Tab-separated table of C-alpha atoms and ligand atoms in Angstrom:
chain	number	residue	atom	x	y	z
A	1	UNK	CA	-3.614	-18.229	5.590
A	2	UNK	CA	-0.565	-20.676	6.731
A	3	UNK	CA	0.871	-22.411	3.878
A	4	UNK	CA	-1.668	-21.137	1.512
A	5	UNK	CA	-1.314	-21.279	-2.150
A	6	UNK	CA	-3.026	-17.310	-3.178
A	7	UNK	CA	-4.173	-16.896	-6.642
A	8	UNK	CA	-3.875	-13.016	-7.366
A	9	UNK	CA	-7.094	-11.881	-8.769
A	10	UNK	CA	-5.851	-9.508	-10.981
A	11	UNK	CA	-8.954	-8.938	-12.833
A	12	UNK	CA	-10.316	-5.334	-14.025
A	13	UNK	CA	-13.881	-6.438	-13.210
A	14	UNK	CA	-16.418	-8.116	-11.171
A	15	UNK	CA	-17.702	-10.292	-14.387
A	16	UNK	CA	-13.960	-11.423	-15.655
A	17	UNK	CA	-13.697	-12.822	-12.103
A	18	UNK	CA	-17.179	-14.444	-11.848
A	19	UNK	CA	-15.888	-15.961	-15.383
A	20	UNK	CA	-12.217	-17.172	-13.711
A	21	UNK	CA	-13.854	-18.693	-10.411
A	22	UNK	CA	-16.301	-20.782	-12.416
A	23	UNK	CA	-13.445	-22.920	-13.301
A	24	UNK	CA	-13.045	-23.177	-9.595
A	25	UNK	CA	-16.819	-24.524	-8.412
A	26	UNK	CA	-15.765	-27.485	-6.062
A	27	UNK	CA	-12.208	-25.695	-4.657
A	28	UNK	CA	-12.087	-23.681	-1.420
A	29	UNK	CA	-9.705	-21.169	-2.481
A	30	UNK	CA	-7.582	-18.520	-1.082
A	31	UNK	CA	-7.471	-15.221	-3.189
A	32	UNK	CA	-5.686	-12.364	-3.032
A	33	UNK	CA	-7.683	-8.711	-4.321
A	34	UNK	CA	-5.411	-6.435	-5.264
A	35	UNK	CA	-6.040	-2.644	-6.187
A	36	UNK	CA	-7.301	-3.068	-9.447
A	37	UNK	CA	-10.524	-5.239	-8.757
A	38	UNK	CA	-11.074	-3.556	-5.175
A	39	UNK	CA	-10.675	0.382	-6.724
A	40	UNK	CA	-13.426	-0.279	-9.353
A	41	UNK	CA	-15.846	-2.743	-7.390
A	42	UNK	CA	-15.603	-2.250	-3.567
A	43	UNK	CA	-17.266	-4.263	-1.057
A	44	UNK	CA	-19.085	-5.518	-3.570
A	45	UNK	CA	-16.313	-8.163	-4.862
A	46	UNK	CA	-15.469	-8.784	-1.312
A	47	UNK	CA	-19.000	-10.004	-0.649
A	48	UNK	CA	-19.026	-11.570	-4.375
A	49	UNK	CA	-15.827	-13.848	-2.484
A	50	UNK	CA	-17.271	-14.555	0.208
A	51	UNK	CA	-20.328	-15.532	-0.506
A	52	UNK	CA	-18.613	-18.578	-2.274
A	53	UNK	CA	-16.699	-19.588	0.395
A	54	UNK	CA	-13.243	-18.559	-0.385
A	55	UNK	CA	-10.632	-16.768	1.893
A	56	UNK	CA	-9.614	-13.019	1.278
A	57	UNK	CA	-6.151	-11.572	1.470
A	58	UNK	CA	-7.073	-7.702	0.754
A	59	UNK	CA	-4.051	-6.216	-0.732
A	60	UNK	CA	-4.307	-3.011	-1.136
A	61	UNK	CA	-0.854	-1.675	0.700
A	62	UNK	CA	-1.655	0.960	2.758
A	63	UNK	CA	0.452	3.961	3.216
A	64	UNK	CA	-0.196	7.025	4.645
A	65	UNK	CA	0.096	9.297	7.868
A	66	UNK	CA	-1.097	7.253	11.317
A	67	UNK	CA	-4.732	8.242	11.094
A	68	UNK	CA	-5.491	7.832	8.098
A	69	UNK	CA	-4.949	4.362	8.069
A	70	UNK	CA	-5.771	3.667	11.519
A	71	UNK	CA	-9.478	5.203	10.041
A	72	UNK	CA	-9.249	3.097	6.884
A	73	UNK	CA	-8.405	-0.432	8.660
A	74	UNK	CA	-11.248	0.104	10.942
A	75	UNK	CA	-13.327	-0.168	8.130
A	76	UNK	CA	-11.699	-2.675	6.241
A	77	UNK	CA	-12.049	-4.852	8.991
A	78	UNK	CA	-15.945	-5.098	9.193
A	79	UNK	CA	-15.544	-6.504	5.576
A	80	UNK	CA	-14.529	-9.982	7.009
A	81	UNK	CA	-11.385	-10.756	5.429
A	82	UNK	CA	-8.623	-13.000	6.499
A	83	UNK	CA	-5.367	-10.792	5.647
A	84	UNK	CA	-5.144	-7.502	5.228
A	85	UNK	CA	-1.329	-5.224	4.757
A	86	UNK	CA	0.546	-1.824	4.598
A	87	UNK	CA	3.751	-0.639	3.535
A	88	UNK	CA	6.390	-1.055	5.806
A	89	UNK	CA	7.754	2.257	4.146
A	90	UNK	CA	5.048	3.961	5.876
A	91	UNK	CA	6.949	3.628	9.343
A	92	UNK	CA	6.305	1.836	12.424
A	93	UNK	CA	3.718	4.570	14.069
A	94	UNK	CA	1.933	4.284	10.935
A	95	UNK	CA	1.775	0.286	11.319
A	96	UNK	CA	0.801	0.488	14.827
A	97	UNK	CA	-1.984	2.674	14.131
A	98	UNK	CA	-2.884	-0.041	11.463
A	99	UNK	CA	-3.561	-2.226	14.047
A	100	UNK	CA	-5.022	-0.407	16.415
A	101	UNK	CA	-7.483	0.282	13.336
A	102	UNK	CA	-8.261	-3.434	12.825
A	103	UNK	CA	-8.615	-4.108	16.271
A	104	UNK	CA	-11.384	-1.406	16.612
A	105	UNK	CA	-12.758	-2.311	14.146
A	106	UNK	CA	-13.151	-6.089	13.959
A	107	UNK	CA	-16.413	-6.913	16.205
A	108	UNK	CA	-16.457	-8.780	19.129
A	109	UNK	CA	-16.348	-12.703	18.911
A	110	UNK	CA	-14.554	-12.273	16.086
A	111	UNK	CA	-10.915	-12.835	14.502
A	112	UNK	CA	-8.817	-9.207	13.974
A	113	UNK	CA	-7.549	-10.024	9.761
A	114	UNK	CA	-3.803	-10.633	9.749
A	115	UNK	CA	-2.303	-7.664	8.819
A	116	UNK	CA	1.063	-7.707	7.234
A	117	UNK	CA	3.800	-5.435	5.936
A	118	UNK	CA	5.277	-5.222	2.193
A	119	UNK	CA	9.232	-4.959	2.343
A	120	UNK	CA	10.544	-3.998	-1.086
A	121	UNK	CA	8.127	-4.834	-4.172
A	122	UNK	CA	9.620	-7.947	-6.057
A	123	UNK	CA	9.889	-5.976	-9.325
A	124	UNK	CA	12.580	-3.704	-7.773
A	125	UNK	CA	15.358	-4.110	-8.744
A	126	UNK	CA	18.646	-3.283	-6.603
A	127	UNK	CA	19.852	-0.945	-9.088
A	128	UNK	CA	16.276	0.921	-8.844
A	129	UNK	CA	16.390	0.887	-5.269
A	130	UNK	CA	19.651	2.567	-4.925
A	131	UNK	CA	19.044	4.928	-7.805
A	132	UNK	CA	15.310	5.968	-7.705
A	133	UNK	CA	14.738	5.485	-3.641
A	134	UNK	CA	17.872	6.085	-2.688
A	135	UNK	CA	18.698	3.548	-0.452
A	136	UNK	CA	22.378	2.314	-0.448
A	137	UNK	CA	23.412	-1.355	0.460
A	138	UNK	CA	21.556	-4.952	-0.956
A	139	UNK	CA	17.688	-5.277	-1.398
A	140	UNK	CA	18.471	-8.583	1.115
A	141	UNK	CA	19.967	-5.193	3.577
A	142	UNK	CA	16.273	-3.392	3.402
A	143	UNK	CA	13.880	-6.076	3.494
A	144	UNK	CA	15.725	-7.421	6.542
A	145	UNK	CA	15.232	-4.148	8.032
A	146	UNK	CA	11.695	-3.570	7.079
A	147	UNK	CA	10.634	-6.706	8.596
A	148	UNK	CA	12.536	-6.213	11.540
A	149	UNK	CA	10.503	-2.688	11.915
A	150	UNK	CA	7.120	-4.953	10.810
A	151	UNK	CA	7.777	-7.600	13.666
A	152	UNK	CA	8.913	-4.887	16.429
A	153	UNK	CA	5.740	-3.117	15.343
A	154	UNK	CA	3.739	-6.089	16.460
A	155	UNK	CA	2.253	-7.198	12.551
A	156	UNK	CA	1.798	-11.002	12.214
A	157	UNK	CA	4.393	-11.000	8.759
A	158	UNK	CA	5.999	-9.339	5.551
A	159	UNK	CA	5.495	-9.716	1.800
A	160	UNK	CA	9.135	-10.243	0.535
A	161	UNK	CA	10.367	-12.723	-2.406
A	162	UNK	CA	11.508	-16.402	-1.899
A	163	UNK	CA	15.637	-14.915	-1.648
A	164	UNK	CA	14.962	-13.220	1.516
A	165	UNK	CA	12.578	-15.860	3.213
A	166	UNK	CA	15.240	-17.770	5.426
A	167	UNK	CA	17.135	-14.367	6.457
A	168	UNK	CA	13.727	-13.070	7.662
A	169	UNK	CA	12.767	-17.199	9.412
A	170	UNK	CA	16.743	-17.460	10.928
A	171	UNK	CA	16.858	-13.381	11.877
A	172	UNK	CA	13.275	-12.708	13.241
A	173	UNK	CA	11.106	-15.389	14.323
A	174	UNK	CA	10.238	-18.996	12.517
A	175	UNK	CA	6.615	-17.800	13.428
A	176	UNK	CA	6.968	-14.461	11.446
A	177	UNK	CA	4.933	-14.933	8.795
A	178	UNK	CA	6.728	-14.353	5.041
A	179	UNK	CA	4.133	-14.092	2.006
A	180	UNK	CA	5.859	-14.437	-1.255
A	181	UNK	CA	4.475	-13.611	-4.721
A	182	UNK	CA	7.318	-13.328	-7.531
A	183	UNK	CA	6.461	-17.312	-8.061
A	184	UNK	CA	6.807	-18.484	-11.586
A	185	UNK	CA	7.397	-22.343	-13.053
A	186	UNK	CA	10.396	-23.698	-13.990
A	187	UNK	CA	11.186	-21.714	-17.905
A	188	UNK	CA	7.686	-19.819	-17.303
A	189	UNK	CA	7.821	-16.004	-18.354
A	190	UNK	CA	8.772	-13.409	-15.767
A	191	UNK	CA	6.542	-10.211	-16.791
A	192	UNK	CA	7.833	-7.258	-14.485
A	193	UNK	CA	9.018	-9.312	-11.617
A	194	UNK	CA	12.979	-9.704	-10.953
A	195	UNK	CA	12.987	-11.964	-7.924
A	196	UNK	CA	11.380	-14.783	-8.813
A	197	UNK	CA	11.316	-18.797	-7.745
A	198	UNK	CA	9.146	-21.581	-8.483
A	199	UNK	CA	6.620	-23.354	-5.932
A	200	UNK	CA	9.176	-26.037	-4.961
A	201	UNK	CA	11.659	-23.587	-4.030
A	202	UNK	CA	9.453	-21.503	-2.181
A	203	UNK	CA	7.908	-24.513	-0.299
A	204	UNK	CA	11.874	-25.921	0.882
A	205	UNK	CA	13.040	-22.316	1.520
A	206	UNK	CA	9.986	-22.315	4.209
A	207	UNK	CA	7.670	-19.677	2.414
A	208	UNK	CA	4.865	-19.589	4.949
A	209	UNK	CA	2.575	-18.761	1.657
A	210	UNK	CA	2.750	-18.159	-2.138
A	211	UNK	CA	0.994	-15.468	-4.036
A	212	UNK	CA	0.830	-16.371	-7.473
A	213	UNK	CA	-1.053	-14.245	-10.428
A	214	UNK	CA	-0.172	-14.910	-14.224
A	215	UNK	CA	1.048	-18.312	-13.978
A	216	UNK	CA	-2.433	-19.295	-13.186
A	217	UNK	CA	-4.511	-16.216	-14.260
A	218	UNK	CA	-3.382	-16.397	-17.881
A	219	UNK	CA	-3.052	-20.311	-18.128
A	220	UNK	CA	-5.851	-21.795	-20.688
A	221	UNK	CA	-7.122	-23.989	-18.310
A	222	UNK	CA	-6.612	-21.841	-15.073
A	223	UNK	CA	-7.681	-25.060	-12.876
A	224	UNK	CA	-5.002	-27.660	-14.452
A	225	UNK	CA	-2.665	-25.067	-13.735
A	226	UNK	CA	-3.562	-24.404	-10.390
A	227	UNK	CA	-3.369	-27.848	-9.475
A	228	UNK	CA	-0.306	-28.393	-10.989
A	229	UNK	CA	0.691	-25.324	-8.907
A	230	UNK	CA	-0.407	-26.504	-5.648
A	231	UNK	CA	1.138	-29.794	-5.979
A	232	UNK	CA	4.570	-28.023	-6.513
A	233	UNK	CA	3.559	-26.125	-3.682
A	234	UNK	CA	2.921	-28.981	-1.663
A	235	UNK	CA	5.061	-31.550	-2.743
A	236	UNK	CA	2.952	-33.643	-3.980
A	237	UNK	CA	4.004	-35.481	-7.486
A	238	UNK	CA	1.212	-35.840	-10.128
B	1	LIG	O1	1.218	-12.286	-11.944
B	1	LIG	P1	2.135	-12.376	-10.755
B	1	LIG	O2	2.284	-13.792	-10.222
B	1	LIG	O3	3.460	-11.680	-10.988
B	1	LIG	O4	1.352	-11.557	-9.623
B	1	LIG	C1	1.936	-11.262	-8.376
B	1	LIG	C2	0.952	-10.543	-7.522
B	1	LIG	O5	1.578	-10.246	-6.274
B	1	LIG	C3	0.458	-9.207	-8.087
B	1	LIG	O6	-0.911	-9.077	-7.703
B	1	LIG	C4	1.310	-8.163	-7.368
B	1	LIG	O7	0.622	-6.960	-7.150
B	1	LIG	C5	1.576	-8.837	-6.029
B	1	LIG	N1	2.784	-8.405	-5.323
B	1	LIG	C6	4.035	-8.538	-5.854
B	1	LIG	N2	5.149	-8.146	-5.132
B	1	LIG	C7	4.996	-7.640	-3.911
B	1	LIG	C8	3.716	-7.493	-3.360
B	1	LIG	C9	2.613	-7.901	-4.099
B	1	LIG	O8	4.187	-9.028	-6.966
B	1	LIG	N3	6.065	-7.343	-3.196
């Protein structure tokens, strides 16, 4: 999933994302199934994916005691997918056990999914992080130190925005890898996120890969924007 442009599938159903993915018949794609599509169709969408040759990065932030989703990743890794992650929140017993899950339960021959931890959300806001979570200092302050617990908890990266990717690169390891959603185009309409950047910023900040939703989910002609997207992404002029 290096340097992967990930289109959010933010879709409430299996048919509204057989309708999206049409547009998308001769691309190998990498996709990102959130919560939404994953609580209402299970393995089915995975499958659905799959089956159409696209990579998976199964976002569905786990967070819970040390069993529970040591139990749960064991299963989601006989699905087959490429990237899986947990909230770093969730402490770095509860990560381990996360991959100790995986590694159970990936079979033999085959390649454990990436599993990666999610820092601070980028739609919070400092002011709602200091106020509603009740952590003092900058939102720079605890995604540093939730990736440090990620990395010393042996996960291969960290969702974070664009503002904290070099901190994470120049603190941690270049090899840590930092997935960054939050991306919008230049003047494009934020929604609920606060930390945002566009694809050319992300690519010369060293954002190892971009999630992007809206931008390309809502566009009228999803593929024109995706390839506008991806050559922003990839420095490529049209
Ligand atoms: O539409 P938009 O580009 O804002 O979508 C961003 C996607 O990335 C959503 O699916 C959201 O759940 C996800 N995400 C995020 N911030 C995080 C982790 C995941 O926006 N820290």
């Amino acid at each position: 999933m290096k340097k992967s442009l990930i289109i959010a599938l933010d879709f409430p159903d299996l048919d509204e994302t057989k309708r999206f993915l049409k547009h998308f018949q001769s691309e190998k794609l990498a996709v990102k199934v959130g919560m939404e599509l994953f609580y209402q169709n299970g393995p089915t969408i995975i499958s659905y994916v799959k089956e159409h040759g696209h990579d998976i990065f199964l976002d569905l932030k786990l967070h819970d005691i040390p069993n529970t989703v040591k139990m749960a990743m064991r299963g989601l890794a006989t699905l087959n997918v490429e990237m899986v992650n947990v909230h770093a929140a969730g402490g770095s017993r509860m990560m381990e056990a996360a991959l100790e899950g995986l590694d159970s339960g990936t079979a033999s021959g085959k390649k454990r999914p990436l599993c990666i931890g999610v820092t601070q959300l980028t739609s919070t806001s400092q002011k709602q992080m200091n106020l509603e979570q009740n952590i003092p200092g900058t939102l720079e302050d605890s995604v540093l130190h939730y990736a440090k617990l990620t990395h010393d908890a042996g996960l291969d990266g960290v969702v974070c925005s664009t503002h904290e990717v070099m901190s994470i690169h120049g603190r941690i390891s270049d090899q840590f890898m930092t997935v960054t959603p939050g991306i919008r185009n230049a003047g494009g309409q934020m929604h609920d996120q606060h930390r945002i950047a566009t694809p050319e910023q992300a690519r010369i900040i060293g954002s190892d890969a971009i999630v992007v939703g809206r931008s390309i989910t809502s566009a009228k002609d999803p593929l024109q924007a995706y390839i506008d997207v991806k050559a922003a992404w990839e420095g490529i002029r049209c």
